[in-house]
Amino acid sequence: MTTTLPTVAIVYHSGYGHTKVLAEAVASGVEADGAATALLVPVDAYEQNIEALNAADAIIFGSPTYMGSVSGPFKTFMDATSGQWIARKWSGKLAAGFTVSASRSGDKLGTLMQMAVFAAQHGMIWVGLDLLPGNNSSKGSEDDLNRLGSFLGVMAQANADQGSDVVPPDADRRTAAVLGQRVAGLAGRWATANAA
Ligand SMILES: Cc1cc2nc3c(=O)[nH]c(=O)nc-3n(C[C@H](O)[C@H](O)[C@H](O)COP(=O)(O)O)c2cc1C
C-alpha cells in the first residue's frame, strides 16, 4: 500500500530575501520528520499553483511586516484568493503564519492577526506556535527559540542594514522550522481524522 504524505504549502512574499529564508526554514521543518511534503509558493506564482494549493492539507502564510501590516504584494495575493473563498476551496485546511521585521516589535502582531483573520475568512483552522517564549529571563539569550515571544505565529527580526545571508538569525530560522514541523505533524493527524 502506498501512502501519500500530506502536503503543507508555504505561500510567501519577500522583498529583500529575509522572509524567503524563513519560508525555506519552515519548509525544512515541514519535511524534518518525513511526515509531510513542503511546497514553496512565492505570491507571484499563486495563479500557477492554485490547484496545488486547493489540494494541500495545510497552508502556511509568510510576509514581511511593512508599515505594520502584510506587504502590498502579500495583500494582492490575499485579494486574489476571493475565487477560492467563494467556492470554499480552503475550508477545513490548517493554516499558520510567520513574519519578519527590522524592529523587535515592529508591529508584527498586526501582520499575524491579519493572516489569522484571512484564514478564518477561508474557513481554515489556525495553528499557533506551541513554544514557550524565550529570552525573557536572566537565563535567556538571543539564541533561544521563540526569542521574541510570540504564540500566534513566528515573529522574526532582521537588522535593517544586514542581508538575508546573516539575518534573521539562526534562532529565528530554527523557530520557523518548529512551526513547519508542528503543522506537518498536525496535518498528518488531521488528514487521518478526515479519512476515518
Ligand atoms: C515599505 C517597508 C515598510 C516597513 N515597515 C516596517 C515596520 O512597520 N516595522 C518594522 O519593524 N520594519 C519595517 N520594515 C522593515 C522590514 O520589515 C524588514 O526589512 C524585513 O526584514 C523585510 O523582509 P523581506 O526581506 O522579506 O522583504 C519595512 C520595510 C519596508 C521596505
Short mmCIF file of C-alpha atoms and ligand atoms in Angstrom, two decimals:
data_model
loop_
_atom_site.label_atom_id
_atom_site.label_comp_id
_atom_site.label_asym_id
_atom_site.label_seq_id
_atom_site.Cartn_x
_atom_site.Cartn_y
_atom_site.Cartn_z
CA MET A 1 0.00 0.00 0.00
CA THR A 2 1.38 3.39 -0.88
CA THR A 3 0.64 6.23 1.43
CA THR A 4 0.55 9.79 0.17
CA LEU A 5 2.17 12.21 2.53
CA PRO A 6 0.18 15.32 3.41
CA THR A 7 1.27 18.48 1.61
CA VAL A 8 2.00 21.67 3.51
CA ALA A 9 2.16 24.68 1.19
CA ILE A 10 4.03 27.83 2.16
CA VAL A 11 2.82 30.96 0.38
CA TYR A 12 5.09 33.95 0.94
CA HIS A 13 6.28 37.32 -0.28
CA SER A 14 9.78 38.62 0.32
CA GLY A 15 11.02 41.99 -0.90
CA TYR A 16 14.65 41.64 0.19
CA GLY A 17 15.08 37.93 0.99
CA HIS A 18 14.50 37.85 4.76
CA THR A 19 11.05 36.27 4.55
CA LYS A 20 12.33 33.90 1.87
CA VAL A 21 14.95 32.36 4.17
CA LEU A 22 12.27 31.93 6.82
CA ALA A 23 9.99 30.26 4.26
CA GLU A 24 12.80 27.85 3.45
CA ALA A 25 13.32 27.18 7.16
CA VAL A 26 9.60 26.47 7.56
CA ALA A 27 9.83 24.06 4.60
CA SER A 28 12.79 22.25 6.17
CA GLY A 29 10.75 21.82 9.35
CA VAL A 30 7.79 20.50 7.38
CA GLU A 31 9.97 17.76 5.92
CA ALA A 32 12.13 17.15 9.02
CA ASP A 33 10.23 14.07 10.20
CA GLY A 34 9.49 12.73 6.73
CA ALA A 35 5.82 13.07 7.57
CA ALA A 36 4.82 15.70 5.01
CA THR A 37 5.90 17.33 1.76
CA ALA A 38 6.55 21.06 1.56
CA LEU A 39 5.51 23.20 -1.40
CA LEU A 40 7.05 26.68 -1.55
CA VAL A 41 4.90 29.19 -3.47
CA PRO A 42 6.06 32.80 -3.89
CA VAL A 43 2.98 35.03 -4.14
CA ASP A 44 3.77 35.96 -7.73
CA ALA A 45 3.40 32.25 -8.63
CA TYR A 46 -0.03 31.98 -6.98
CA GLU A 47 -2.06 31.66 -10.19
CA GLN A 48 0.09 28.76 -11.47
CA ASN A 49 -0.27 26.96 -8.13
CA ILE A 50 -3.99 27.35 -7.40
CA GLU A 51 -4.78 23.67 -7.96
CA ALA A 52 -1.82 22.58 -5.83
CA LEU A 53 -2.97 24.91 -3.06
CA ASN A 54 -6.54 23.62 -3.31
CA ALA A 55 -5.16 20.11 -2.86
CA ALA A 56 -2.85 20.97 0.06
CA ASP A 57 -3.67 19.83 3.60
CA ALA A 58 -2.28 23.00 5.16
CA ILE A 59 -1.13 26.43 4.01
CA ILE A 60 1.39 28.50 5.96
CA PHE A 61 1.46 32.21 5.14
CA GLY A 62 4.61 34.34 5.23
CA SER A 63 5.02 38.07 4.73
CA PRO A 64 7.42 40.75 5.89
CA THR A 65 5.84 43.38 8.09
CA TYR A 66 5.66 46.56 6.05
CA MET A 67 4.07 49.62 7.66
CA GLY A 68 2.67 47.48 10.48
CA SER A 69 0.84 45.08 8.18
CA VAL A 70 1.38 42.48 5.47
CA SER A 71 3.27 43.75 2.43
CA GLY A 72 1.44 45.08 -0.63
CA PRO A 73 2.22 42.01 -2.77
CA PHE A 74 1.00 39.69 0.00
CA LYS A 75 -2.26 41.68 0.27
CA THR A 76 -2.64 41.43 -3.50
CA PHE A 77 -2.37 37.65 -3.11
CA MET A 78 -4.97 37.72 -0.31
CA ASP A 79 -7.42 39.61 -2.51
CA ALA A 80 -6.70 37.31 -5.46
CA THR A 81 -7.95 34.33 -3.40
CA SER A 82 -11.56 35.55 -3.45
CA GLY A 83 -12.44 32.91 -6.05
CA GLN A 84 -11.22 30.18 -3.72
CA TRP A 85 -13.03 31.92 -0.85
CA ILE A 86 -16.44 31.98 -2.55
CA ALA A 87 -16.04 28.32 -3.57
CA ARG A 88 -14.85 27.42 -0.01
CA LYS A 89 -11.86 25.60 -1.52
CA TRP A 90 -9.67 26.07 1.56
CA SER A 91 -12.34 25.38 4.19
CA GLY A 92 -11.08 22.90 6.80
CA LYS A 93 -7.41 23.22 5.89
CA LEU A 94 -4.87 24.04 8.58
CA ALA A 95 -3.27 27.50 8.46
CA ALA A 96 -0.37 29.21 10.21
CA GLY A 97 1.83 32.26 9.68
CA PHE A 98 5.23 33.90 10.05
CA THR A 99 6.59 37.39 9.63
CA VAL A 100 9.82 39.35 9.96
CA SER A 101 10.56 43.00 10.52
CA ALA A 102 13.53 45.18 11.37
CA SER A 103 12.40 46.19 14.87
CA ARG A 104 11.95 43.80 17.80
CA SER A 105 8.25 44.59 17.83
CA GLY A 106 7.83 46.48 14.57
CA ASP A 107 4.08 45.86 14.99
CA LYS A 108 4.45 42.28 13.74
CA LEU A 109 1.40 41.21 15.75
CA GLY A 110 -0.77 43.20 13.33
CA THR A 111 0.60 41.15 10.43
CA LEU A 112 -0.04 37.80 12.11
CA MET A 113 -3.54 38.90 13.12
CA GLN A 114 -4.27 39.87 9.51
CA MET A 115 -3.21 36.41 8.42
CA ALA A 116 -5.34 34.71 11.10
CA VAL A 117 -8.42 36.72 10.09
CA PHE A 118 -7.72 35.91 6.44
CA ALA A 119 -7.50 32.20 7.32
CA ALA A 120 -10.78 32.44 9.26
CA GLN A 121 -12.47 34.05 6.25
CA HIS A 122 -11.46 30.98 4.28
CA GLY A 123 -12.81 28.63 6.97
CA MET A 124 -9.29 27.47 7.76
CA ILE A 125 -8.13 26.31 11.19
CA TRP A 126 -5.37 28.47 12.65
CA VAL A 127 -2.39 26.73 14.24
CA GLY A 128 -0.28 28.81 16.61
CA LEU A 129 3.31 28.34 17.70
CA ASP A 130 3.41 25.91 20.62
CA LEU A 131 6.68 27.20 22.08
CA LEU A 132 7.12 28.95 25.39
CA PRO A 133 8.63 32.42 24.98
CA GLY A 134 12.43 32.51 25.02
CA ASN A 135 14.83 35.27 26.02
CA ASN A 136 12.54 36.65 28.74
CA SER A 137 14.51 35.90 31.88
CA SER A 138 18.02 36.44 33.25
CA LYS A 139 18.89 32.98 31.92
CA GLY A 140 17.55 33.68 28.43
CA SER A 141 19.54 34.61 25.36
CA GLU A 142 19.15 35.77 21.79
CA ASP A 143 19.86 32.18 20.76
CA ASP A 144 16.61 30.97 22.34
CA LEU A 145 13.83 29.55 20.23
CA ASN A 146 10.92 32.00 20.05
CA ARG A 147 13.24 34.75 21.31
CA LEU A 148 10.61 37.41 20.51
CA GLY A 149 7.92 35.58 22.49
CA SER A 150 5.02 35.04 20.08
CA PHE A 151 2.25 32.47 20.30
CA LEU A 152 0.10 33.40 17.29
CA GLY A 153 2.84 32.59 14.78
CA VAL A 154 6.54 33.05 14.14
CA MET A 155 7.96 36.51 14.67
CA ALA A 156 11.48 37.07 13.38
CA GLN A 157 13.72 40.13 13.37
CA ALA A 158 16.25 41.19 10.77
CA ASN A 159 18.52 44.21 11.25
CA ALA A 160 17.70 46.70 8.51
CA ASP A 161 21.32 47.02 7.36
CA GLN A 162 22.08 43.30 7.02
CA GLY A 163 21.31 40.88 4.20
CA SER A 164 19.43 37.60 4.29
CA ASP A 165 22.73 35.71 4.43
CA VAL A 166 23.08 36.99 8.02
CA VAL A 167 19.63 37.89 9.32
CA PRO A 168 17.15 36.86 10.60
CA PRO A 169 19.50 34.98 12.94
CA ASP A 170 19.68 31.25 13.37
CA ALA A 171 17.35 31.26 16.40
CA ASP A 172 14.55 32.71 14.26
CA ARG A 173 15.20 30.23 11.46
CA ARG A 174 15.04 27.35 13.96
CA THR A 175 11.82 28.80 15.36
CA ALA A 176 10.36 28.89 11.84
CA ALA A 177 11.36 25.24 11.37
CA VAL A 178 9.49 24.33 14.57
CA LEU A 179 6.32 25.87 13.14
CA GLY A 180 6.72 23.85 9.94
CA GLN A 181 7.34 20.68 11.92
CA ARG A 182 4.28 21.31 14.07
CA VAL A 183 1.96 21.96 11.14
CA ALA A 184 3.31 18.87 9.32
CA GLY A 185 2.56 16.64 12.32
CA LEU A 186 -0.90 18.09 12.76
CA ALA A 187 -1.62 17.84 9.02
CA GLY A 188 -0.96 14.10 9.17
CA ARG A 189 -3.29 13.68 12.13
CA TRP A 190 -5.93 15.89 10.52
CA ALA A 191 -5.79 14.01 7.20
CA THR A 192 -6.16 10.69 9.06
CA ALA A 193 -9.11 12.02 11.08
CA ASN A 194 -10.81 13.32 7.94
CA ALA A 195 -10.35 9.98 6.17
CA ALA A 196 -11.85 8.00 9.08
C1 LIG B 1 7.95 49.55 2.92
C2 LIG B 1 8.57 48.99 4.16
C3 LIG B 1 7.90 49.08 5.36
C4 LIG B 1 8.44 48.54 6.52
N1 LIG B 1 7.73 48.60 7.68
C5 LIG B 1 8.27 48.09 8.81
C6 LIG B 1 7.53 48.10 10.03
O1 LIG B 1 6.37 48.52 10.09
N2 LIG B 1 8.14 47.62 11.14
C7 LIG B 1 9.44 47.16 11.13
O2 LIG B 1 9.96 46.79 12.17
N3 LIG B 1 10.13 47.05 9.96
C8 LIG B 1 9.57 47.50 8.82
N4 LIG B 1 10.25 47.39 7.63
C9 LIG B 1 11.47 46.58 7.59
C10 LIG B 1 11.19 45.17 7.03
O3 LIG B 1 10.12 44.57 7.75
C11 LIG B 1 12.42 44.27 7.15
O4 LIG B 1 13.48 44.84 6.40
C12 LIG B 1 12.17 42.86 6.70
O5 LIG B 1 13.26 42.05 7.09
C13 LIG B 1 11.98 42.77 5.19
O6 LIG B 1 11.70 41.43 4.82
P1 LIG B 1 11.91 40.96 3.31
O7 LIG B 1 13.42 40.97 3.08
O8 LIG B 1 11.37 39.59 3.24
O9 LIG B 1 11.21 41.94 2.44
C14 LIG B 1 9.72 47.92 6.48
C15 LIG B 1 10.40 47.83 5.26
C16 LIG B 1 9.83 48.35 4.11
C17 LIG B 1 10.58 48.21 2.79
#
